[in-house]
Coordinates of C-alpha atoms in Angstrom, one line a residue:
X1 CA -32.0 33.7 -167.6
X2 CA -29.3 32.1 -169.8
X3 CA -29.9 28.2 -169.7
X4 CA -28.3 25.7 -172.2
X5 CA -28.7 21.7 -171.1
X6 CA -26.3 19.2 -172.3
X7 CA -28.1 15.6 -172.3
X8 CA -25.9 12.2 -171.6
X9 CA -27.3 9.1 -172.2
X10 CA -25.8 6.4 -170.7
X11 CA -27.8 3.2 -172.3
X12 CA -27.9 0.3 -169.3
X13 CA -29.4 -2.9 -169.4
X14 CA -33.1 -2.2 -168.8
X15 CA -32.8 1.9 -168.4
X16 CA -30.9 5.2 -169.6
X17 CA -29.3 8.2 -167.6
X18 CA -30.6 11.0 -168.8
X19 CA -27.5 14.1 -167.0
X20 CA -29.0 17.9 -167.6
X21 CA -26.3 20.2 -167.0
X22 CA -27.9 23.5 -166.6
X23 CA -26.1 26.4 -166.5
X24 CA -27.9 29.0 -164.5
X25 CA -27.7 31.1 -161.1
X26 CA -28.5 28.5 -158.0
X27 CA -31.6 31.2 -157.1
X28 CA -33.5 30.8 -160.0
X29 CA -37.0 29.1 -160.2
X30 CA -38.5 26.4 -162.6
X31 CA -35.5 24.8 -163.7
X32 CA -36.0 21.5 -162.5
X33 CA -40.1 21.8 -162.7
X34 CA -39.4 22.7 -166.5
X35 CA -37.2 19.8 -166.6
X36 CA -38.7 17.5 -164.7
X37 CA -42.7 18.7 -166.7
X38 CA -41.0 18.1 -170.0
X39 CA -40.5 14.6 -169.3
X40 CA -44.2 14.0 -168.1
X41 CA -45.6 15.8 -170.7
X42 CA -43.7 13.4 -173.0
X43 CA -45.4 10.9 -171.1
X44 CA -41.6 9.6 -169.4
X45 CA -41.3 7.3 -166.3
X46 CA -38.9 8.7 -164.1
X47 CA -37.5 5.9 -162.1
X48 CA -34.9 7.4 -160.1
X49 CA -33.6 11.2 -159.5
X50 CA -30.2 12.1 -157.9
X51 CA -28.8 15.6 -157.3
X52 CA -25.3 16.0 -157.9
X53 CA -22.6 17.9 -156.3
X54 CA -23.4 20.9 -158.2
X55 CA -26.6 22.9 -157.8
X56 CA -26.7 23.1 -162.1
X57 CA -26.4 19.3 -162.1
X58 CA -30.0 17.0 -162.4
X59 CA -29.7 13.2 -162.6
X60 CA -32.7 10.6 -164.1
X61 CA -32.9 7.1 -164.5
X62 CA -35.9 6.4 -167.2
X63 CA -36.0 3.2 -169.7
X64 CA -33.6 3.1 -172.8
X65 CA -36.5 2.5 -174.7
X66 CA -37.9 6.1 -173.5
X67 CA -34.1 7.7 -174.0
X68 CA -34.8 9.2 -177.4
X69 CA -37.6 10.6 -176.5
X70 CA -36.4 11.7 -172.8
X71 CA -33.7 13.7 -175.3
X72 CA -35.8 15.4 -177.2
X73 CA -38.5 16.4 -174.6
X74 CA -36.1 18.2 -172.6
X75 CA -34.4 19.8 -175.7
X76 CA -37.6 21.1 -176.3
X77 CA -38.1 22.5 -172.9
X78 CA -34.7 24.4 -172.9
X79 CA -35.3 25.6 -176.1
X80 CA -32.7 23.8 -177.8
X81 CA -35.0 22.3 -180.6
X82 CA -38.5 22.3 -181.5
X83 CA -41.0 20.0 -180.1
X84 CA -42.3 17.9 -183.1
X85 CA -45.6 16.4 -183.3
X86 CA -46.6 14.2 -185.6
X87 CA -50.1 14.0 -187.2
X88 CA -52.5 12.0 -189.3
X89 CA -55.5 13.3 -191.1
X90 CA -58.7 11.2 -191.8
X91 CA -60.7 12.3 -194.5
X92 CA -59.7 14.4 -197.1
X93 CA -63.3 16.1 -198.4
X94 CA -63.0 20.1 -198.1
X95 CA -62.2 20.2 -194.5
X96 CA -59.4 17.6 -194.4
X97 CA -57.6 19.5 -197.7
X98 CA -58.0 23.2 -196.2
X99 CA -56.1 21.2 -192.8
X100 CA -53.7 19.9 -194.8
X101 CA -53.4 23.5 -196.6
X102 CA -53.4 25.1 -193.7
X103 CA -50.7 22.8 -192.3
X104 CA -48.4 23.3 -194.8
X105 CA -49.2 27.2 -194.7
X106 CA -48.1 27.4 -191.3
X107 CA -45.6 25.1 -190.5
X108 CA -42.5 27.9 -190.6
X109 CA -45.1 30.3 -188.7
X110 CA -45.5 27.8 -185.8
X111 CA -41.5 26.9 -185.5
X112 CA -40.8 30.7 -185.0
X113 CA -43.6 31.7 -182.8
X114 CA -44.3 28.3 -180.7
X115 CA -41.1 26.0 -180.8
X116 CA -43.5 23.6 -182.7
X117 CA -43.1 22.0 -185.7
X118 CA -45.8 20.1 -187.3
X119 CA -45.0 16.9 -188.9
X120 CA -48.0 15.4 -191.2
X121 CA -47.1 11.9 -191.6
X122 CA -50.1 10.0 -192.5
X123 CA -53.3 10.8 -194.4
X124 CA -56.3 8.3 -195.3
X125 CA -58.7 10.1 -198.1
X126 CA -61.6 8.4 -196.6
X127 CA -63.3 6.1 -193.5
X128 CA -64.2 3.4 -195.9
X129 CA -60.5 3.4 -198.1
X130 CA -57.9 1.1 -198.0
X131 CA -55.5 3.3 -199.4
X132 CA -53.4 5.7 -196.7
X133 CA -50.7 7.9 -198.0
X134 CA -47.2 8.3 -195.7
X135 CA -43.5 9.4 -196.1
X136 CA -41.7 7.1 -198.3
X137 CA -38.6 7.6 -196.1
X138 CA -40.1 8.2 -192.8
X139 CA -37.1 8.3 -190.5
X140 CA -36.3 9.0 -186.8
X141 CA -34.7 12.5 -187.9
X142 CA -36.4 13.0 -191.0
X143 CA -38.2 16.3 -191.0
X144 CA -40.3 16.0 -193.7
X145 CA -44.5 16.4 -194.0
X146 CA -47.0 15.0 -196.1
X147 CA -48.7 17.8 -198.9
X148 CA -51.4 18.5 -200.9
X149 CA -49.0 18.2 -203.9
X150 CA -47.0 15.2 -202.7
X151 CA -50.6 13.2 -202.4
X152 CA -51.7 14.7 -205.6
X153 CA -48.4 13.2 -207.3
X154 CA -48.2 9.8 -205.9
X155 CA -52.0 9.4 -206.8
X156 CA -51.7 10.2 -210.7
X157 CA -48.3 8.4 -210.4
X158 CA -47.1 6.3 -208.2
X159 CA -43.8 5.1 -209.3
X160 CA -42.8 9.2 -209.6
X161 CA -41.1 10.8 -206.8
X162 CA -42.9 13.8 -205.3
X163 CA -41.2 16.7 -203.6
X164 CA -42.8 17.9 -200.8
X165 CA -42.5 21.6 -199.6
X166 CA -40.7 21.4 -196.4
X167 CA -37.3 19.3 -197.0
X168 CA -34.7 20.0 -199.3
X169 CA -34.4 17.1 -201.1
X170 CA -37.1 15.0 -202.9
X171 CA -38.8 12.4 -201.1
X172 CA -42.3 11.5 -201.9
X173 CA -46.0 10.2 -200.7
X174 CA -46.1 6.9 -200.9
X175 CA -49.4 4.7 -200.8
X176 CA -50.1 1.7 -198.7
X177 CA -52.9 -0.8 -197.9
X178 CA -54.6 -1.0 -194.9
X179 CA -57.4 1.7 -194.3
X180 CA -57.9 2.6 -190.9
X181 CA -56.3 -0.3 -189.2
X182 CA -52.8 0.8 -190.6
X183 CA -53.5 4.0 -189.3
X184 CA -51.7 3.9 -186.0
X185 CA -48.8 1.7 -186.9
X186 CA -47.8 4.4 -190.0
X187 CA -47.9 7.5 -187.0
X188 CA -46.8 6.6 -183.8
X189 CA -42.6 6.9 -183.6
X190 CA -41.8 5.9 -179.8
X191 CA -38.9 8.7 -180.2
X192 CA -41.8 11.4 -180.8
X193 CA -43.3 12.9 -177.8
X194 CA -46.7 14.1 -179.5
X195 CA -48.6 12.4 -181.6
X196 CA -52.3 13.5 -182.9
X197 CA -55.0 12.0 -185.5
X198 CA -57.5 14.8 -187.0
X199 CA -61.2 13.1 -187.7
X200 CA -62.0 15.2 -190.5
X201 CA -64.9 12.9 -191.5
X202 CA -68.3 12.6 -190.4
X203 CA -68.5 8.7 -190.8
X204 CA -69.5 5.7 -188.1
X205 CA -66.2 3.7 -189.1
X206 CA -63.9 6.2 -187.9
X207 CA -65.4 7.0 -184.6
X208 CA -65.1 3.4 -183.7
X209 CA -61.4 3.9 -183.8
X210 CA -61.5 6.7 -181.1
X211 CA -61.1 4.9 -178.1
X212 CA -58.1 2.8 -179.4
X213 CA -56.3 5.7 -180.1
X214 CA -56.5 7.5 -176.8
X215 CA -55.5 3.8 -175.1
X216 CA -52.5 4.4 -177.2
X217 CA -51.2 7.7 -176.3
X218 CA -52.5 9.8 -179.3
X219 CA -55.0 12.6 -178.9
X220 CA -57.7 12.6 -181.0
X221 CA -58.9 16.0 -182.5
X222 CA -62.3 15.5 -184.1
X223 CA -64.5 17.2 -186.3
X224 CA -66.6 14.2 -186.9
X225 CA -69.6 13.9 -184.1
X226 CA -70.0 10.5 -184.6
X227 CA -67.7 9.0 -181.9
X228 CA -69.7 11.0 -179.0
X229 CA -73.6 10.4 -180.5
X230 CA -72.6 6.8 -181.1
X231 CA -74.2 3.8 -179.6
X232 CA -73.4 4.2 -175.8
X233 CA -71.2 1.0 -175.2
X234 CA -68.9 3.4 -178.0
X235 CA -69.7 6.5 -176.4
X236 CA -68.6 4.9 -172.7
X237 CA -65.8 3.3 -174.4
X238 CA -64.6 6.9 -175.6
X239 CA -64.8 7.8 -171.7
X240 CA -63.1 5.3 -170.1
X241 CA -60.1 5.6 -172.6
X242 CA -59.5 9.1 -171.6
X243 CA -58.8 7.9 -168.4
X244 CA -57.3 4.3 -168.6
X245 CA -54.3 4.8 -168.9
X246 CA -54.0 8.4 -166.5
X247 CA -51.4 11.1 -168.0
X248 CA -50.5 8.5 -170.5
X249 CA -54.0 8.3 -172.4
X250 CA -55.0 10.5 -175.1
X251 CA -56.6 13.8 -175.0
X252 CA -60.3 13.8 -177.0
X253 CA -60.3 17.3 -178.6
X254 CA -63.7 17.4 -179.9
X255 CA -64.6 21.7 -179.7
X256 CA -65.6 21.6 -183.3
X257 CA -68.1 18.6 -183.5
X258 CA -70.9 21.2 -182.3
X259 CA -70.4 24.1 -184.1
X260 CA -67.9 24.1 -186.2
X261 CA -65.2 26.9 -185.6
X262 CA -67.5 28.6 -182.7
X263 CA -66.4 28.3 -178.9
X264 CA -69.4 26.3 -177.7
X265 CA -67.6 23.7 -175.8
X266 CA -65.0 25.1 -174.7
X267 CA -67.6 28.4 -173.4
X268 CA -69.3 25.8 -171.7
X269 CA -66.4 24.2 -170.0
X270 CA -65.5 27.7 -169.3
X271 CA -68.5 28.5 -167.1
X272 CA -68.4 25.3 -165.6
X273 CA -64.9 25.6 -164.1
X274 CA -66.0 29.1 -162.9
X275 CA -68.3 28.1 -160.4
X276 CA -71.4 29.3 -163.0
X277 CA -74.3 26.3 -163.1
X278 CA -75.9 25.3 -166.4
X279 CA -79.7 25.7 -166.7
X280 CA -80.6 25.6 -170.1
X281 CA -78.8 26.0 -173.4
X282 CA -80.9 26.5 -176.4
X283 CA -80.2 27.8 -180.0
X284 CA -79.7 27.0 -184.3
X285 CA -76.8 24.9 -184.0
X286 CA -77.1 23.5 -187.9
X287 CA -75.9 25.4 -190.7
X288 CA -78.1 24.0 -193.0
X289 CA -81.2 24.7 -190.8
X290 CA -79.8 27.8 -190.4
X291 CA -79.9 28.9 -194.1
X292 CA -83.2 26.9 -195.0
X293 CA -85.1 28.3 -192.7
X294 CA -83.8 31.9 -192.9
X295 CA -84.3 31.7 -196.8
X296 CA -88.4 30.7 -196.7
X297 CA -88.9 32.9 -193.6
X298 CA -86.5 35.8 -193.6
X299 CA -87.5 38.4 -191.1
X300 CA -88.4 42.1 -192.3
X301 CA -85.7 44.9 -193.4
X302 CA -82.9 42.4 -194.5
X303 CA -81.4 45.0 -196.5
X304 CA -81.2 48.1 -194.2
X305 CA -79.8 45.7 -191.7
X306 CA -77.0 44.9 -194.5
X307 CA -76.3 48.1 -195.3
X308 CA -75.7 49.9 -191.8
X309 CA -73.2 47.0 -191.7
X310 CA -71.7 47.7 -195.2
X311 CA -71.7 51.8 -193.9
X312 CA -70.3 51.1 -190.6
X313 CA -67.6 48.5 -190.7
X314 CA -65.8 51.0 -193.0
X315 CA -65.3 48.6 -196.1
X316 CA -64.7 45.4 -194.0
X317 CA -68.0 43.8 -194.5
X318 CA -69.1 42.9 -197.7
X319 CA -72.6 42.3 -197.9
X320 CA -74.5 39.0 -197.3
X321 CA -73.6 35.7 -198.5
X322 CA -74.8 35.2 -202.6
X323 CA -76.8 32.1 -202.9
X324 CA -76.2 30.1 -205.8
X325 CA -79.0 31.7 -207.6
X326 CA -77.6 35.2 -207.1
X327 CA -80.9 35.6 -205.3
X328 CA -81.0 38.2 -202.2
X329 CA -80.7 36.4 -199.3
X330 CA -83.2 38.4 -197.5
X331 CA -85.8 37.9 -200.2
X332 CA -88.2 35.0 -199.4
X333 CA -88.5 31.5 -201.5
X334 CA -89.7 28.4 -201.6
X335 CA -88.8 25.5 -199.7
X336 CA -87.2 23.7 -202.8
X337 CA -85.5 26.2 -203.8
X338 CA -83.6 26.8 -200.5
X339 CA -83.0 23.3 -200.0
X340 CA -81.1 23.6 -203.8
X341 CA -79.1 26.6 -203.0
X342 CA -78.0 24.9 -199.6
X343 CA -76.9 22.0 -201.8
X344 CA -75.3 23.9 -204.7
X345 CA -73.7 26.1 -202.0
X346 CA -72.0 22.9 -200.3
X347 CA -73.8 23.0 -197.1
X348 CA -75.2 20.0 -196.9
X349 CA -74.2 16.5 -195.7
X350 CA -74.2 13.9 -198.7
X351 CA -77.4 13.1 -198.1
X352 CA -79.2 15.9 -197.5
X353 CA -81.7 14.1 -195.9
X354 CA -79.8 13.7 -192.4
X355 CA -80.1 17.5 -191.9
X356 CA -83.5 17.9 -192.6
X357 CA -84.5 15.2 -190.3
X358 CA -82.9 16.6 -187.4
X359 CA -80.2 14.0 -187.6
X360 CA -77.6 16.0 -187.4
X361 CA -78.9 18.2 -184.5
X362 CA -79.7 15.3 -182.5
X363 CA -75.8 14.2 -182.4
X364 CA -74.8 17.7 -181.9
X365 CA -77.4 17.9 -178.8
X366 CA -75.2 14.3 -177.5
X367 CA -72.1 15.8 -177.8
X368 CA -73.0 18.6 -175.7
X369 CA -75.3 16.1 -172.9
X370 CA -72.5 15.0 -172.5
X371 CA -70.2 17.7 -171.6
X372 CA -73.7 17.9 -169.0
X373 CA -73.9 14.9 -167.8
X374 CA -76.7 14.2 -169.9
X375 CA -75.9 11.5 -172.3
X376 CA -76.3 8.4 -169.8
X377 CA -80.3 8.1 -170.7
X378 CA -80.7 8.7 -173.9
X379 CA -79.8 8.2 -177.9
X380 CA -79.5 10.0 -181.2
X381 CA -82.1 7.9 -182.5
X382 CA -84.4 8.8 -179.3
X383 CA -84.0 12.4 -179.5
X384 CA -84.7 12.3 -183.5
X385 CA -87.8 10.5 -183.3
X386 CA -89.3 12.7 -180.5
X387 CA -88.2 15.6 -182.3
X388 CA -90.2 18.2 -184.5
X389 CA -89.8 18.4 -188.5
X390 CA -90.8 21.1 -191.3
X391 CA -91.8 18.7 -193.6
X392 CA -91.8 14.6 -194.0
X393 CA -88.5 14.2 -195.9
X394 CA -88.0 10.6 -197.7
X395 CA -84.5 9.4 -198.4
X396 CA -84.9 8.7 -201.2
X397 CA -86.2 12.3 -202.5
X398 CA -84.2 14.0 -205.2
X399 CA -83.2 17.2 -203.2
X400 CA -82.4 19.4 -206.2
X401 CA -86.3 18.9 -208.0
X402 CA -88.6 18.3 -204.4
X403 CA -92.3 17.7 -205.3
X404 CA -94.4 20.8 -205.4
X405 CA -96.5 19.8 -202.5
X406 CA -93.8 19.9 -200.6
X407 CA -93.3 23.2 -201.0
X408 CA -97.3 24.3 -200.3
X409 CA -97.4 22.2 -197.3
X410 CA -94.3 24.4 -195.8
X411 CA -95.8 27.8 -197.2
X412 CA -98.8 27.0 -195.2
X413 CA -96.4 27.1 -192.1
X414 CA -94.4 30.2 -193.1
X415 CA -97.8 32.0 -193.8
X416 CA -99.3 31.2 -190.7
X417 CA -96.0 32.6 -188.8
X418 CA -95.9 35.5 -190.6
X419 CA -99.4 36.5 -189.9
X420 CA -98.7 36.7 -186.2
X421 CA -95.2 38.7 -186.9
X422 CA -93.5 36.2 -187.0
X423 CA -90.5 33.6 -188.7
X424 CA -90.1 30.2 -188.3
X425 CA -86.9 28.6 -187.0
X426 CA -85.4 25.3 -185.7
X427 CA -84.6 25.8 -182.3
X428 CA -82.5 22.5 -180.5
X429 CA -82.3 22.5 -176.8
X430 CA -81.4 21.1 -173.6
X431 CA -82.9 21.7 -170.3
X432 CA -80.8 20.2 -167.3
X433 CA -83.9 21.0 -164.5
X434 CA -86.3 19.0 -166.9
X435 CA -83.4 17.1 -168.1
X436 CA -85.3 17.4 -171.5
X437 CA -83.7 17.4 -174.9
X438 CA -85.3 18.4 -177.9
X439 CA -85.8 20.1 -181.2
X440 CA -88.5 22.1 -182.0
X441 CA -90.1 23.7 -185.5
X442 CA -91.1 27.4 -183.4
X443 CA -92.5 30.9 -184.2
X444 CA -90.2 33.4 -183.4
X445 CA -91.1 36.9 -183.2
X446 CA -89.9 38.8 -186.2
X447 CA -86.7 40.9 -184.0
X448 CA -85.4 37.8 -181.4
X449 CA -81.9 36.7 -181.9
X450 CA -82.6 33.7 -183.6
X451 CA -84.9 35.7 -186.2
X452 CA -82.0 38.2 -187.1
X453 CA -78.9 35.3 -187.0
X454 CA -77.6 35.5 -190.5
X455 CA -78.2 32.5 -192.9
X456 CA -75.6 29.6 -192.5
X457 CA -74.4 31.2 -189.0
X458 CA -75.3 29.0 -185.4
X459 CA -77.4 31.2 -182.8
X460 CA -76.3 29.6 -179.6
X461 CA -77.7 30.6 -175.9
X462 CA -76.4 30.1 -172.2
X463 CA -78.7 30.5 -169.7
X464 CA -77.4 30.3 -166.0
X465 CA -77.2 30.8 -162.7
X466 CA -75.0 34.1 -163.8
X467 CA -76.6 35.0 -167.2
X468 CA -80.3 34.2 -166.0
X469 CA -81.6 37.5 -166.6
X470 CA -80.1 37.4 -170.1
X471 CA -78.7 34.6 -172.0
X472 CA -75.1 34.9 -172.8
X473 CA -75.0 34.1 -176.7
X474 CA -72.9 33.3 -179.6
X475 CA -72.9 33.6 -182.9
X476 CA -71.2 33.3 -185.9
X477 CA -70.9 30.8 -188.9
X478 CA -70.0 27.9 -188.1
X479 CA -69.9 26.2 -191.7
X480 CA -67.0 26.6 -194.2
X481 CA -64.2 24.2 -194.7
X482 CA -61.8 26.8 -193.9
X483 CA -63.1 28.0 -190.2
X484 CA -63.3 24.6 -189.0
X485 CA -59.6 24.0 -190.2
X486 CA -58.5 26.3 -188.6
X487 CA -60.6 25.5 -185.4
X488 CA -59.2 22.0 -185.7
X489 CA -55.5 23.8 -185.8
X490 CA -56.2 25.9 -182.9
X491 CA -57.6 22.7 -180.6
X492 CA -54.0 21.3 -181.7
X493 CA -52.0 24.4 -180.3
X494 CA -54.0 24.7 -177.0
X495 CA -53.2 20.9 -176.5
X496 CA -49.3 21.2 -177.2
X497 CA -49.0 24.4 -174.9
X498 CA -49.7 21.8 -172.5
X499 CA -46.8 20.1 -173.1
X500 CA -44.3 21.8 -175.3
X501 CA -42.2 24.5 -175.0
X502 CA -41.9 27.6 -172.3
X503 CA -41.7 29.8 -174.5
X504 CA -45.2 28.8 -176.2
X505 CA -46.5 29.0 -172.6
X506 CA -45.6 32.3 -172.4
X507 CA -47.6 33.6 -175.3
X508 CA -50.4 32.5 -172.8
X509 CA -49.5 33.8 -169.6
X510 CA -47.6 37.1 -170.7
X511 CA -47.6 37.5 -174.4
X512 CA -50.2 39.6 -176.4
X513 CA -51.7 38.7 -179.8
X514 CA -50.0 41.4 -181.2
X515 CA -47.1 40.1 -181.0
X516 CA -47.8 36.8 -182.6
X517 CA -49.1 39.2 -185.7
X518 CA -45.6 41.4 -185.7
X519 CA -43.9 38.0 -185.9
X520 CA -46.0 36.6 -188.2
X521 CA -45.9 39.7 -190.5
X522 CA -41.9 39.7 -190.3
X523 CA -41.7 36.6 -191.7
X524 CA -44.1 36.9 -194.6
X525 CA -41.7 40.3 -195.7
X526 CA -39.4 37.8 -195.3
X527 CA -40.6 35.0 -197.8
X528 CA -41.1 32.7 -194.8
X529 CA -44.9 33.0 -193.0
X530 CA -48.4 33.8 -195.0
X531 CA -50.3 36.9 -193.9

């Protein structure tokens, strides 16, 4: 189908005319859905349609205020243009620079294979700052995106203009006051049809801002579980501002706040909307538990495992993670010690302190009640306090030199597993029958799944009305600044699919992966894409 649209605005009073000339055979289908879905995915008020005397010729009556972005909406649909969406990023620790990285990385990659370019207008290092970064000149048709280098510049010099990578001229970062209060006035562009904030942090502060953000049109994409474990006037805030506003509310994006860059959600969700019934999922959703507890209690024949994998993947695996003490991972130590390497090795939250009291599990067990319905009755604080620990662990504790009886009180523990075959593991879990949430220090026998799952990888388990017999499971690591990046990207391209382009819908509906790779290949031969 050949179809070009040419767009007339004709500015009234209180409303525009928005004339799509459409040059195509009177039998073919979609035209006016893709016109007419364009405009409510740009969340556009249609107030009046008229056909005219020509089967190619669709009339609208929306607000002048809406005409801009009624313009570029169905640009985008015809493929005339790329759909732009512009972005903010909270937090810049190591998962908010590998975004931005990965961002900039892409950006020609996601013009040529989904009509979408990626505009990052606005970053705030932290929560708690009252610095944000933006465009200096951030115009209606400016095309330019915030960078790792153009930050780095306006921070050691603000006065110095910064070149960023995507525009041909110069124009530069420039820093304002206001913190997270500035943060939707320096985004939003009423001309833009898709706007988007990434919570790369894993603060309180921020996740109060959730629900104001949705009310306002932009989607949310968070990495930072605080929003959704929050007190529950905040977590039922969150809720109804999904919904307050209908099509034109936000979208809360929130896959990675349980395991990083593993499907947990979104498997869940999956099941769900099949007609499946949840009964129980259990599993090691922390990475830190996940390495502590593999490193004082590994289970037996480490190494042969390792090296069938070495033999058999035919070069592509490399061997298990080095700890920082260039220790074997599968070789057992003490609980110090592992807690260091975890540190060293960047696993950890600031405070160590809120992984190894099951903090952090407990608000990744609210995030996924409630996905189940679960979250109504109870707290993070609730499911912490009922839940099982390894050892008392004082804030206060220097986590790199942890008194030695420590370290005897949890051998005691490992030794009396091992005597009955067995390891020790954190196991989280929520029942829906027993509507019972908890976290548990358990013996595992020496060959289950959650004995074998590799050090700093999540072991998670379905059990339902369809996988009863056994548990459908998933595994992988989930820690690493650059998986959940890219997890956080890849929440951001399902979501604009939704609303952008056909031709990005088709990668869904027709297109192969292997496609997206030939494209993506072409363009790095051709200086333009990153392999």
């Amino acid at each position: 189908m050949e179809c070009k649209s040419l767009i007339m605005l004709l500015v009234q009073s209180l409303s525009s005319n928005t004339h799509n000339t459409c040059r195509s055979r009177v039998d073919t289908t979609g035209v006016a859905g893709r016109f007419f879905s364009s405009l409510g995915g740009a969340k556009i008020n249609v107030l009046a349609i008229a056909q005219g005397s020509s089967e190619r010729n669709i009339s609208t009556v929306v607000w002048s205020s809406d005409s801009t972005r009624a313009l570029r909406a169905v640009h985008a649909a015809f493929n005339l243009s790329n759909m732009t969406a512009r972005v903010g990023i909270i937090g810049m620790r190591e998962v908010g620079i590998s975004l931005l990285r990965l961002l900039e990385a892409e950006r020609d990659s996601l013009k040529s294979n989904f009509d979408l370019d990626i505009q990052v207008c606005m970053v705030c290092p932290e929560s708690g700052s009252e610095e944000i970064f933006s465009l200096r000149n951030d115009t209606e048709s400016g095309t330019e995106s915030l960078t790792i280098g153009a930050i780095t510049r306006v921070t050691e010099d603000p006065d110095e203009m910064t070149k960023t990578t995507f525009a041909d001229e110069e124009h530069a970062a420039v820093v304002s006051k206001g913190g997270l209060g500035l943060c939707f006035d320096t985004l939003f562009r009423k001309e833009c049809t898709f706007h988007a904030i990434f919570d790369c942090t894993n603060d309180e502060a921020s996740g109060r801002y959730h629900a104001g953000w949705l009310r306002a049109s932009v989607d949310v994409i968070t990495a930072n579980n605080r929003g959704l474990s929050g007190p529950k006037h905040q977590r039922e805030d969150i809720k109804e501002a999904e919904k307050s506003n209908g099509k034109q509310s936000g979208v809360y994006l929130r896959e990675t706040v349980v395991a990083g860059g593993l499907p947990i959600i979104s498997t869940l969700r999956s099941l769900l909307h099949s007609g499946d019934k949840i009964r129980r999922i259990d599993g090691i959703f922390t990475v830190v538990k996940s390495y502590v507890m593999f490193r004082i209690s590994p289970p037996p024949n480490v190494a042969a495992c390792s090296q069938f994998d070495v033999t058999s993947s035919n070069g592509v695996f490399e061997g298990d993670m080095k700890t920082s003490s260039t220790a074997f991972v599968g070789e057992a130590c003490s609980f110090s010690q592992a807690v260091r390497e975890a540190v060293h090795l960047g696993l950890t939250e600031d405070n160590p302190a809120l992984d190894l009291n099951n903090e952090y599990a407990a608000r990744v067990l609210m995030a996924l009640a409630r996905e189940l319905g679960m979250d109504e009755d109870n707290e993070t604080e609730q499911i912490k306090m009922s839940s099982d620990v390894l050892v008392d662990i004082d804030n206060n504790l220097d986590f790199l030199n942890l008194p030695l009886h420590i370290d005897e009180q949890v051998q005691k523990r490992v030794d009396a597993a091992n005597a009955k075959g067995c390891v020790l593991r954190s196991i989280a879990s929520i029942d829906v029958k027993s509507k019972s949430i908890q976290i548990r220090i358990s013996e595992v026998p020496n060959h289950h799944a959650f004995a074998v799952s590799p050090p700093g990888c999540s072991c998670v388990r379905f059990f339902t009305r369809r996988h009863e017999r056994y548990p459908l499971i998933i595994q992988g690591p989930s820690a690493g600044a650059d998986s959940t990046a890219s997890a956080l990207l890849a929440e951001l391209l399902q979501r604009t699919r939704g609303v952008s382009t056909p031709r990005s819908l088709a990668l869904i509906r027709r297109g192969s992966s292997g496609a997206f790779l030939h494209n993506k290949h072409s363009n790095s031969m051709n200086g333009n894409g990153i392999l």
